[in-house]
CSV table of C-alpha atoms and ligand atoms in Angstrom, one decimal:
chain,number,residue,atom,x,y,z
A,1,UNK,CA,-40.6,-10.2,-13.5
A,2,UNK,CA,-39.3,-13.7,-14.4
A,3,UNK,CA,-36.8,-15.4,-12.1
A,4,UNK,CA,-34.1,-15.1,-14.7
A,5,UNK,CA,-34.8,-11.3,-14.9
A,6,UNK,CA,-34.8,-11.0,-11.1
A,7,UNK,CA,-31.4,-12.8,-10.9
A,8,UNK,CA,-30.0,-10.5,-13.7
A,9,UNK,CA,-30.9,-7.4,-11.6
A,10,UNK,CA,-29.0,-8.7,-8.6
A,11,UNK,CA,-25.3,-7.8,-8.0
A,12,UNK,CA,-23.2,-10.8,-9.0
A,13,UNK,CA,-20.7,-11.8,-6.4
A,14,UNK,CA,-18.1,-14.5,-6.6
A,15,UNK,CA,-17.2,-15.8,-3.1
A,16,UNK,CA,-13.9,-17.5,-3.1
A,17,UNK,CA,-13.2,-19.8,-0.1
A,18,UNK,CA,-9.6,-20.9,0.7
A,19,UNK,CA,-8.5,-23.7,2.9
A,20,UNK,CA,-8.6,-22.5,6.4
A,21,UNK,CA,-10.7,-23.4,9.5
A,22,UNK,CA,-12.6,-20.1,9.2
A,23,UNK,CA,-14.1,-21.5,5.9
A,24,UNK,CA,-17.3,-22.3,8.0
A,25,UNK,CA,-17.8,-18.6,8.6
A,26,UNK,CA,-18.0,-18.1,4.8
A,27,UNK,CA,-21.3,-20.0,4.9
A,28,UNK,CA,-22.7,-17.3,7.2
A,29,UNK,CA,-21.4,-14.6,4.8
A,30,UNK,CA,-22.9,-16.4,1.9
A,31,UNK,CA,-26.3,-16.6,3.7
A,32,UNK,CA,-26.1,-12.8,4.5
A,33,UNK,CA,-25.2,-11.9,1.0
A,34,UNK,CA,-27.9,-14.1,-0.6
A,35,UNK,CA,-30.5,-12.9,1.8
A,36,UNK,CA,-29.7,-9.2,1.0
A,37,UNK,CA,-30.3,-9.6,-2.7
A,38,UNK,CA,-26.9,-10.7,-4.1
A,39,UNK,CA,-26.5,-13.5,-6.7
A,40,UNK,CA,-23.5,-15.4,-5.2
A,41,UNK,CA,-21.4,-18.1,-6.9
A,42,UNK,CA,-19.0,-19.9,-4.6
A,43,UNK,CA,-15.5,-20.9,-5.9
A,44,UNK,CA,-13.8,-23.0,-3.1
A,45,UNK,CA,-10.2,-24.1,-3.4
A,46,UNK,CA,-9.6,-27.9,-3.3
A,47,UNK,CA,-8.0,-27.5,0.2
A,48,UNK,CA,-11.1,-25.7,1.6
A,49,UNK,CA,-13.1,-28.9,0.9
A,50,UNK,CA,-11.3,-30.4,3.9
A,51,UNK,CA,-13.3,-27.9,6.0
A,52,UNK,CA,-16.6,-27.3,4.3
A,53,UNK,CA,-18.0,-29.6,1.6
A,54,UNK,CA,-19.4,-28.4,-1.7
A,55,UNK,CA,-23.0,-29.5,-0.9
A,56,UNK,CA,-23.1,-26.6,1.6
A,57,UNK,CA,-22.1,-24.1,-1.0
A,58,UNK,CA,-24.5,-25.4,-3.6
A,59,UNK,CA,-27.4,-25.6,-1.3
A,60,UNK,CA,-26.9,-22.0,0.1
A,61,UNK,CA,-26.1,-20.3,-3.2
A,62,UNK,CA,-28.3,-22.3,-5.6
A,63,UNK,CA,-25.4,-22.6,-8.0
A,64,UNK,CA,-23.2,-25.6,-8.9
A,65,UNK,CA,-19.7,-25.4,-7.5
A,66,UNK,CA,-16.4,-26.2,-9.1
A,67,UNK,CA,-12.8,-25.9,-7.8
A,68,UNK,CA,-10.8,-26.5,-11.1
A,69,UNK,CA,-11.0,-25.2,-14.6
A,70,UNK,CA,-11.8,-28.6,-16.2
A,71,UNK,CA,-15.4,-29.0,-14.8
A,72,UNK,CA,-17.9,-27.5,-17.4
A,73,UNK,CA,-15.0,-26.4,-19.6
A,74,UNK,CA,-17.4,-25.8,-22.4
A,75,UNK,CA,-18.6,-22.6,-20.5
A,76,UNK,CA,-15.0,-21.5,-20.0
A,77,UNK,CA,-16.0,-20.8,-16.3
A,78,UNK,CA,-12.6,-19.2,-15.3
A,79,UNK,CA,-13.2,-16.4,-17.8
A,80,UNK,CA,-17.0,-16.1,-17.5
A,81,UNK,CA,-17.1,-15.9,-13.7
A,82,UNK,CA,-14.3,-13.3,-13.5
A,83,UNK,CA,-15.6,-11.1,-16.3
A,84,UNK,CA,-19.2,-11.1,-15.3
A,85,UNK,CA,-18.7,-10.5,-11.5
A,86,UNK,CA,-19.6,-7.2,-9.9
A,87,UNK,CA,-17.4,-8.2,-7.0
A,88,UNK,CA,-15.0,-11.0,-6.1
A,89,UNK,CA,-14.5,-11.6,-2.4
A,90,UNK,CA,-12.2,-14.2,-0.9
A,91,UNK,CA,-13.0,-15.2,2.7
A,92,UNK,CA,-11.0,-16.7,4.3
A,93,UNK,CA,-7.9,-15.7,2.2
A,94,UNK,CA,-5.0,-17.9,3.5
A,95,UNK,CA,-1.3,-17.0,3.4
A,96,UNK,CA,-1.0,-19.4,0.4
A,97,UNK,CA,-3.9,-17.8,-1.5
A,98,UNK,CA,-2.5,-14.3,-0.9
A,99,UNK,CA,0.9,-15.5,-2.2
A,100,UNK,CA,-0.7,-17.1,-5.3
A,101,UNK,CA,-2.8,-14.0,-6.0
A,102,UNK,CA,0.2,-11.6,-5.5
A,103,UNK,CA,2.3,-13.5,-8.0
A,104,UNK,CA,-0.4,-14.2,-10.6
A,105,UNK,CA,-0.4,-17.9,-10.3
A,106,UNK,CA,-3.4,-19.6,-11.9
A,107,UNK,CA,-3.4,-23.2,-10.8
A,108,UNK,CA,-7.1,-23.6,-9.9
A,109,UNK,CA,-10.5,-21.9,-10.7
A,110,UNK,CA,-10.3,-19.3,-7.9
A,111,UNK,CA,-6.9,-18.0,-8.9
A,112,UNK,CA,-8.0,-17.9,-12.6
A,113,UNK,CA,-11.1,-15.9,-11.6
A,114,UNK,CA,-8.8,-13.4,-9.7
A,115,UNK,CA,-6.8,-12.9,-12.9
A,116,UNK,CA,-9.8,-12.4,-15.1
A,117,UNK,CA,-11.8,-10.2,-12.8
A,118,UNK,CA,-12.2,-6.5,-13.8
A,119,UNK,CA,-14.4,-5.6,-10.9
A,120,UNK,CA,-13.4,-4.7,-7.3
A,121,UNK,CA,-11.7,-7.5,-5.4
A,122,UNK,CA,-11.8,-7.9,-1.6
A,123,UNK,CA,-9.5,-10.3,0.2
A,124,UNK,CA,-10.2,-11.2,3.8
A,125,UNK,CA,-7.2,-12.9,5.4
A,126,UNK,CA,-7.4,-15.3,8.2
A,127,UNK,CA,-4.4,-17.3,9.5
A,128,UNK,CA,-2.2,-17.8,12.5
A,129,UNK,CA,-0.5,-14.6,13.8
A,130,UNK,CA,3.0,-15.7,12.8
A,131,UNK,CA,1.9,-16.4,9.2
A,132,UNK,CA,0.1,-13.0,9.0
A,133,UNK,CA,3.1,-11.1,10.4
A,134,UNK,CA,5.7,-12.9,8.3
A,135,UNK,CA,7.4,-10.5,5.9
A,136,UNK,CA,6.4,-12.7,3.0
A,137,UNK,CA,2.7,-12.3,3.7
A,138,UNK,CA,3.1,-8.6,4.6
A,139,UNK,CA,4.9,-8.0,1.3
A,140,UNK,CA,2.2,-9.9,-0.7
A,141,UNK,CA,-0.5,-7.8,1.0
A,142,UNK,CA,1.3,-4.6,0.2
A,143,UNK,CA,1.7,-5.6,-3.4
A,144,UNK,CA,-1.9,-6.5,-3.7
A,145,UNK,CA,-3.0,-3.2,-2.1
A,146,UNK,CA,-0.7,-1.3,-4.4
A,147,UNK,CA,-2.7,-2.8,-7.3
A,148,UNK,CA,-6.0,-1.6,-6.0
A,149,UNK,CA,-7.1,-4.9,-4.3
A,150,UNK,CA,-8.9,-4.2,-1.0
A,151,UNK,CA,-7.3,-6.4,1.7
A,152,UNK,CA,-9.0,-6.2,5.1
A,153,UNK,CA,-6.9,-6.4,8.2
A,154,UNK,CA,-7.7,-9.5,10.2
A,155,UNK,CA,-9.3,-9.2,13.6
A,156,UNK,CA,-7.5,-9.9,16.9
A,157,UNK,CA,-8.7,-12.6,19.2
A,158,UNK,CA,-8.8,-16.3,19.8
A,159,UNK,CA,-7.5,-18.4,16.9
A,160,UNK,CA,-7.7,-22.2,16.3
A,161,UNK,CA,-6.4,-23.9,19.4
A,162,UNK,CA,-5.3,-21.9,22.5
A,163,UNK,CA,-3.4,-19.1,20.8
A,164,UNK,CA,-4.7,-15.6,20.2
A,165,UNK,CA,-3.6,-12.5,18.3
A,166,UNK,CA,-4.2,-10.8,14.9
A,167,UNK,CA,-5.3,-13.4,12.3
A,168,UNK,CA,-9.0,-14.0,13.0
A,169,UNK,CA,-11.5,-13.7,10.2
A,170,UNK,CA,-13.6,-10.5,10.8
A,171,UNK,CA,-17.2,-11.2,11.6
A,172,UNK,CA,-19.4,-12.1,8.5
A,173,UNK,CA,-21.5,-8.9,9.0
A,174,UNK,CA,-18.4,-6.8,8.8
A,175,UNK,CA,-17.3,-8.6,5.6
A,176,UNK,CA,-20.8,-8.2,4.1
A,177,UNK,CA,-20.6,-4.4,5.0
A,178,UNK,CA,-17.2,-4.2,3.2
A,179,UNK,CA,-18.7,-6.0,0.2
A,180,UNK,CA,-21.7,-3.5,0.0
A,181,UNK,CA,-19.3,-0.6,0.3
A,182,UNK,CA,-17.2,-1.8,-2.7
A,183,UNK,CA,-20.4,-2.6,-4.7
A,184,UNK,CA,-21.8,0.9,-4.0
A,185,UNK,CA,-18.8,3.0,-5.0
A,186,UNK,CA,-15.9,0.9,-6.1
A,187,UNK,CA,-12.7,1.0,-4.2
A,188,UNK,CA,-11.8,4.3,-2.6
A,189,UNK,CA,-8.3,2.9,-2.0
A,190,UNK,CA,-6.5,3.8,1.2
A,191,UNK,CA,-7.1,7.5,1.1
A,192,UNK,CA,-6.9,7.8,5.0
A,193,UNK,CA,-3.6,6.0,5.2
A,194,UNK,CA,-1.4,7.6,7.9
A,195,UNK,CA,-4.3,9.5,9.5
A,196,UNK,CA,-5.7,9.0,12.9
A,197,UNK,CA,-9.5,9.3,13.4
A,198,UNK,CA,-11.5,9.3,16.6
A,199,UNK,CA,-15.1,8.2,16.3
A,200,UNK,CA,-17.6,8.3,19.2
A,201,UNK,CA,-20.6,6.0,18.8
A,202,UNK,CA,-23.6,4.7,20.7
A,203,UNK,CA,-25.6,6.4,23.5
A,204,UNK,CA,-24.4,7.4,26.9
A,205,UNK,CA,-26.3,6.2,30.0
A,206,UNK,CA,-26.6,8.4,33.1
A,207,UNK,CA,-27.2,6.4,36.3
A,208,UNK,CA,-30.1,7.2,38.6
A,209,UNK,CA,-29.3,4.5,41.1
A,210,UNK,CA,-27.3,1.2,40.8
A,211,UNK,CA,-29.9,-0.4,38.5
A,212,UNK,CA,-31.5,2.4,36.6
A,213,UNK,CA,-30.3,5.0,34.1
A,214,UNK,CA,-31.4,7.7,31.7
A,215,UNK,CA,-30.4,6.6,28.2
A,216,UNK,CA,-31.4,6.9,24.5
A,217,UNK,CA,-32.2,4.7,21.6
A,218,UNK,CA,-28.9,5.1,19.7
A,219,UNK,CA,-27.6,1.6,18.6
A,220,UNK,CA,-24.2,2.8,17.6
A,221,UNK,CA,-24.6,1.3,14.1
A,222,UNK,CA,-23.8,4.5,12.2
A,223,UNK,CA,-20.7,5.3,14.3
A,224,UNK,CA,-19.5,1.7,14.0
A,225,UNK,CA,-19.9,1.9,10.2
A,226,UNK,CA,-17.9,5.1,10.2
A,227,UNK,CA,-15.1,3.4,12.1
A,228,UNK,CA,-15.1,0.3,9.9
A,229,UNK,CA,-15.1,2.5,6.7
A,230,UNK,CA,-12.2,4.6,8.0
A,231,UNK,CA,-10.2,1.5,9.0
A,232,UNK,CA,-10.8,0.0,5.5
A,233,UNK,CA,-9.5,3.2,4.0
A,234,UNK,CA,-6.2,2.9,6.0
A,235,UNK,CA,-6.8,5.1,9.0
A,236,UNK,CA,-5.8,4.3,12.6
A,237,UNK,CA,-9.2,4.4,14.3
A,238,UNK,CA,-10.0,5.0,18.0
A,239,UNK,CA,-13.7,4.1,18.6
A,240,UNK,CA,-15.1,5.6,21.8
A,241,UNK,CA,-18.0,3.2,22.3
A,242,UNK,CA,-21.0,4.0,24.6
A,243,UNK,CA,-23.2,0.9,24.9
A,244,UNK,CA,-23.2,-0.4,21.4
A,245,UNK,CA,-25.9,-2.8,20.2
A,246,UNK,CA,-23.6,-4.1,17.5
A,247,UNK,CA,-20.0,-5.5,17.8
A,248,UNK,CA,-17.2,-3.1,17.1
A,249,UNK,CA,-15.4,-3.7,13.8
A,250,UNK,CA,-12.0,-5.5,13.6
A,251,UNK,CA,-8.8,-3.4,13.4
A,252,UNK,CA,-10.0,-0.5,15.5
A,253,UNK,CA,-9.0,0.5,19.1
A,254,UNK,CA,-12.1,0.4,21.3
A,255,UNK,CA,-12.4,2.6,24.4
A,256,UNK,CA,-15.5,1.6,26.2
A,257,UNK,CA,-17.4,4.4,28.1
A,258,UNK,CA,-20.6,4.6,30.0
A,259,UNK,CA,-21.6,8.2,30.8
A,260,UNK,CA,-21.3,11.6,29.0
A,261,UNK,CA,-18.5,12.6,31.2
A,262,UNK,CA,-16.5,9.4,30.6
A,263,UNK,CA,-17.0,9.9,26.9
A,264,UNK,CA,-15.8,13.4,27.2
A,265,UNK,CA,-12.6,12.3,28.9
A,266,UNK,CA,-11.9,9.6,26.4
A,267,UNK,CA,-12.5,11.8,23.4
A,268,UNK,CA,-10.4,14.6,24.7
A,269,UNK,CA,-7.5,12.1,25.5
A,270,UNK,CA,-7.5,10.8,22.0
A,271,UNK,CA,-8.4,14.0,20.1
A,272,UNK,CA,-5.0,15.6,20.8
A,273,UNK,CA,-3.1,13.7,18.2
A,274,UNK,CA,-6.0,13.0,15.8
A,275,UNK,CA,-6.6,14.4,12.3
A,276,UNK,CA,-10.4,14.1,12.5
A,277,UNK,CA,-12.9,13.6,15.3
A,278,UNK,CA,-16.4,12.4,14.4
A,279,UNK,CA,-19.0,12.8,17.1
A,280,UNK,CA,-21.6,10.3,16.1
A,281,UNK,CA,-22.5,9.3,19.7
A,282,UNK,CA,-25.8,10.4,21.2
A,283,UNK,CA,-24.5,12.2,24.2
A,284,UNK,CA,-27.0,12.8,27.1
A,285,UNK,CA,-27.4,16.6,27.6
A,286,UNK,CA,-28.5,16.0,31.2
A,287,UNK,CA,-27.7,13.7,34.0
A,288,UNK,CA,-29.6,13.1,37.3
A,289,UNK,CA,-28.2,15.7,39.7
A,290,UNK,CA,-27.8,12.9,42.3
A,291,UNK,CA,-27.1,9.2,42.0
A,292,UNK,CA,-28.6,7.1,44.7
A,293,UNK,CA,-26.2,4.6,46.3
A,294,UNK,CA,-29.0,2.1,46.8
A,295,UNK,CA,-32.0,1.2,44.6
A,296,UNK,CA,-34.7,3.9,44.9
A,297,UNK,CA,-37.7,2.3,46.6
A,298,UNK,CA,-41.4,3.2,46.2
A,299,UNK,CA,-43.5,3.9,49.3
A,300,UNK,CA,-47.2,3.4,49.9
A,301,UNK,CA,-47.7,7.2,49.6
A,302,UNK,CA,-47.8,8.5,46.0
A,303,UNK,CA,-47.1,12.0,47.4
A,304,UNK,CA,-43.6,10.7,48.3
A,305,UNK,CA,-42.8,9.6,44.7
A,306,UNK,CA,-39.3,10.8,43.8
A,307,UNK,CA,-38.7,13.8,41.6
A,308,UNK,CA,-35.6,13.6,39.4
A,309,UNK,CA,-33.6,16.8,39.2
A,310,UNK,CA,-31.5,17.1,36.1
A,311,UNK,CA,-28.1,18.7,35.7
A,312,UNK,CA,-26.4,19.8,32.4
A,313,UNK,CA,-23.6,17.6,31.0
A,314,UNK,CA,-20.7,19.1,29.2
A,315,UNK,CA,-21.1,19.7,25.4
A,316,UNK,CA,-18.2,17.6,24.1
A,317,UNK,CA,-18.3,18.9,20.5
A,318,UNK,CA,-18.5,22.5,21.6
A,319,UNK,CA,-15.5,21.9,24.0
A,320,UNK,CA,-13.5,20.4,21.1
A,321,UNK,CA,-14.3,23.4,18.9
A,322,UNK,CA,-13.2,25.8,21.7
A,323,UNK,CA,-10.0,23.7,22.4
A,324,UNK,CA,-8.6,23.2,19.0
A,325,UNK,CA,-5.6,25.0,17.7
A,326,UNK,CA,-5.3,25.8,14.0
A,327,UNK,CA,-7.0,23.4,11.6
A,328,UNK,CA,-6.7,20.2,13.6
A,329,UNK,CA,-8.5,18.1,14.3
A,330,UNK,CA,-11.2,18.5,11.7
A,331,UNK,CA,-14.5,18.2,13.6
A,332,UNK,CA,-17.6,16.4,12.3
A,333,UNK,CA,-20.8,16.6,14.3
A,334,UNK,CA,-24.1,14.7,13.9
A,335,UNK,CA,-27.5,16.2,14.4
A,336,UNK,CA,-30.6,14.2,15.1
A,337,UNK,CA,-33.6,16.4,14.5
A,338,UNK,CA,-37.3,15.8,14.3
A,339,UNK,CA,-38.2,19.3,13.1
A,340,UNK,CA,-40.6,21.5,15.2
A,341,UNK,CA,-42.6,24.8,15.3
A,342,UNK,CA,-39.3,26.7,15.3
A,343,UNK,CA,-38.0,25.3,12.0
A,344,UNK,CA,-37.7,22.5,9.5
A,345,UNK,CA,-35.0,19.7,10.0
A,346,UNK,CA,-32.8,21.5,7.5
A,347,UNK,CA,-33.1,24.9,9.2
A,348,UNK,CA,-32.5,23.4,12.7
A,349,UNK,CA,-29.4,21.6,11.2
A,350,UNK,CA,-28.0,24.8,9.7
A,351,UNK,CA,-28.6,26.7,13.0
A,352,UNK,CA,-26.9,23.8,14.9
A,353,UNK,CA,-23.8,23.9,12.6
A,354,UNK,CA,-23.4,27.6,13.2
A,355,UNK,CA,-23.9,27.2,17.0
A,356,UNK,CA,-21.5,24.3,17.3
A,357,UNK,CA,-18.8,25.7,15.1
A,358,UNK,CA,-17.7,22.3,13.7
A,359,UNK,CA,-16.5,21.8,10.1
A,360,UNK,CA,-19.2,19.4,8.9
A,361,UNK,CA,-22.5,18.4,10.3
A,362,UNK,CA,-24.2,15.2,9.3
A,363,UNK,CA,-27.9,15.9,9.7
A,364,UNK,CA,-30.5,13.2,9.9
A,365,UNK,CA,-34.2,13.2,10.6
A,366,UNK,CA,-35.2,11.0,13.5
A,367,UNK,CA,-38.4,9.7,14.8
A,368,UNK,CA,-39.8,6.6,16.5
A,369,UNK,CA,-39.0,4.4,13.5
A,370,UNK,CA,-36.4,6.6,11.6
A,371,UNK,CA,-32.7,6.8,12.1
A,372,UNK,CA,-32.2,4.8,15.3
A,373,UNK,CA,-31.5,1.1,15.4
A,374,UNK,CA,-32.1,0.6,11.7
A,375,UNK,CA,-29.6,-0.6,9.1
A,376,UNK,CA,-30.2,2.4,6.8
A,377,UNK,CA,-30.0,6.1,7.1
A,378,UNK,CA,-30.8,9.2,5.0
A,379,UNK,CA,-28.7,12.2,5.8
A,380,UNK,CA,-27.7,15.7,4.5
A,381,UNK,CA,-24.0,16.6,5.0
A,382,UNK,CA,-23.7,20.3,5.8
A,383,UNK,CA,-20.4,22.2,5.4
A,384,UNK,CA,-19.4,25.2,7.4
A,385,UNK,CA,-18.6,26.8,3.9
A,386,UNK,CA,-22.4,26.5,3.0
A,387,UNK,CA,-21.9,23.2,1.1
A,388,UNK,CA,-24.8,20.7,1.2
A,389,UNK,CA,-24.9,17.1,0.0
A,390,UNK,CA,-28.0,15.0,0.2
A,391,UNK,CA,-27.4,11.3,0.7
A,392,UNK,CA,-30.7,9.4,0.0
A,393,UNK,CA,-31.6,6.4,2.1
A,394,UNK,CA,-28.8,3.9,2.0
A,395,UNK,CA,-27.1,1.2,4.2
A,396,UNK,CA,-25.2,2.9,7.1
A,397,UNK,CA,-21.9,1.6,5.8
A,398,UNK,CA,-22.6,3.3,2.4
A,399,UNK,CA,-23.5,6.6,4.2
A,400,UNK,CA,-20.2,6.2,6.2
A,401,UNK,CA,-18.2,6.2,3.0
A,402,UNK,CA,-20.0,9.3,1.7
A,403,UNK,CA,-19.1,11.1,5.0
A,404,UNK,CA,-15.4,10.2,4.5
A,405,UNK,CA,-15.6,11.2,0.9
A,406,UNK,CA,-16.5,14.7,2.2
A,407,UNK,CA,-13.8,14.6,4.9
A,408,UNK,CA,-10.9,13.5,2.7
A,409,UNK,CA,-10.5,16.5,0.4
A,410,UNK,CA,-10.8,18.8,3.5
A,411,UNK,CA,-7.8,17.0,5.1
A,412,UNK,CA,-5.9,17.6,1.9
A,413,UNK,CA,-6.6,21.3,1.8
A,414,UNK,CA,-6.3,22.0,5.6
A,415,UNK,CA,-2.7,22.7,6.5
A,416,UNK,CA,-2.2,19.6,8.6
A,417,UNK,CA,1.2,18.3,9.6
A,418,UNK,CA,2.5,15.4,7.5
A,419,UNK,CA,1.6,12.2,9.4
A,420,UNK,CA,5.3,11.0,9.5
A,421,UNK,CA,7.5,14.0,9.2
A,422,UNK,CA,5.4,16.4,11.2
A,423,UNK,CA,6.1,19.1,8.6
A,424,UNK,CA,3.1,21.2,7.3
B,1,LIG,N1,-22.9,16.4,21.5
B,1,LIG,C1,-21.9,16.5,22.4
B,1,LIG,N2,-22.2,16.7,23.7
B,1,LIG,C2,-23.4,16.7,24.2
B,1,LIG,C3,-24.5,16.7,23.3
B,1,LIG,C4,-24.3,16.5,21.9
B,1,LIG,O1,-20.7,16.5,21.9
B,1,LIG,N3,-23.6,17.0,25.5
B,1,LIG,C5,-22.7,16.2,20.1
B,1,LIG,C6,-23.3,15.0,19.4
B,1,LIG,O2,-22.4,13.9,19.5
B,1,LIG,C7,-23.5,15.5,18.0
B,1,LIG,C8,-23.8,17.0,18.2
B,1,LIG,O3,-23.3,17.4,19.4
B,1,LIG,O4,-22.4,15.4,17.2
B,1,LIG,C9,-25.3,17.3,18.1
B,1,LIG,O5,-26.0,16.5,19.0
B,1,LIG,P1,-27.6,16.7,19.2
B,1,LIG,O6,-28.1,15.8,20.3
B,1,LIG,O7,-28.2,16.7,17.8
B,1,LIG,O8,-27.6,18.2,19.6
B,1,LIG,P2,-27.5,19.0,21.0
B,1,LIG,O9,-26.3,19.8,20.9
B,1,LIG,O10,-27.7,18.1,22.1
B,1,LIG,O11,-28.7,20.0,20.9
B,1,LIG,P3,-30.3,19.8,21.1
B,1,LIG,O12,-30.5,18.4,21.8
B,1,LIG,O13,-30.7,20.9,22.0
B,1,LIG,O14,-30.9,19.8,19.7
């Protein structure tokens, strides 16, 4: 395959960069997109060149860079770039850029591209908290969202200088995940707006003594991807996080837990008002019956080696099924299966769905190199109604959206109280 053919196969992304201090993080986003097979053209605003120079964008993207519509006018770049893009992402999007985009101004190359783009558009705001919360900015964001533009909520945390609050640019990996989601399936819009979802993620650890624990290999990536996708689709998300290997996404409430029993308490506390609970965490079925107060020492006599006695942990998902009243919350379980003499992965999944009594079960085959701590997953979504949807191997954030695609119509048909009025 020629280089030109290889480039033609790659999704074409226009990365707009507006003039904020977070512009430097766009270089990391560009590198991640380029390394994962995207053909990226950077369109900075003139103001952003105060923060990052165009040599950086040209070197990392391999394409020339322009800020105005007059450079290379013979190619009509403002029309070509917008029309040919598969995705336009602007990170950071400043208050000024959001205002210009909302009102259809076209005074530089980036705003021209936004007006000519027919593909999904993702805007990633970053600014001081006051600017983000100002009614002018909030109205502009609402207007853009009503037109189908995806606008991520900024992260909370330290901003330029000593202040902190909502306004930080989300991590480049989170923005790249949002880009992949839009490229994979277009915009789902905010079909979880007004809903509250609880997602458990990661793996619990059961202490043996102050320094040792029984744990598992779950990285939390799939649960984090589910939480990020739900937040992008407008849900209020509570992420019950047990020892994640990856940072939690912006715009979700994180409740950190360690053991299965702590996870159970946190999930029960938040399940009460939730529309959906997704149990993606790998919860330890057993814990050591006793926890030593001091580090367990070895002795010279191998006959004295300690024996660990295990005790059952609560089954959180089964408890949620037993506790729920009516249709709420909708319960989604996960099943990690290897298959064994008693049945295939699919047979064990069906049996587990029947045993657990949840509404959906996301089944994945695991092994030493499959399922855990990898960026991809291949799953089958089993419904209590007998439905079955096979999701071939895909990035975990793409799998996450397919799971929500299965949940959303069930929320619409279940007789759930209206999120604001409380009426059925
Ligand atoms: N789960 C739970 N509480 C536990 C164990 C599991 O809530 N103590 C949940 C998991 O979060 C997952 C589902 O139950 O959503 C299935 O987990 P899995 O480990 O596949 O199954 P188990 O019920 O533990 O059954 P087994 O290990 O015997 O296959």
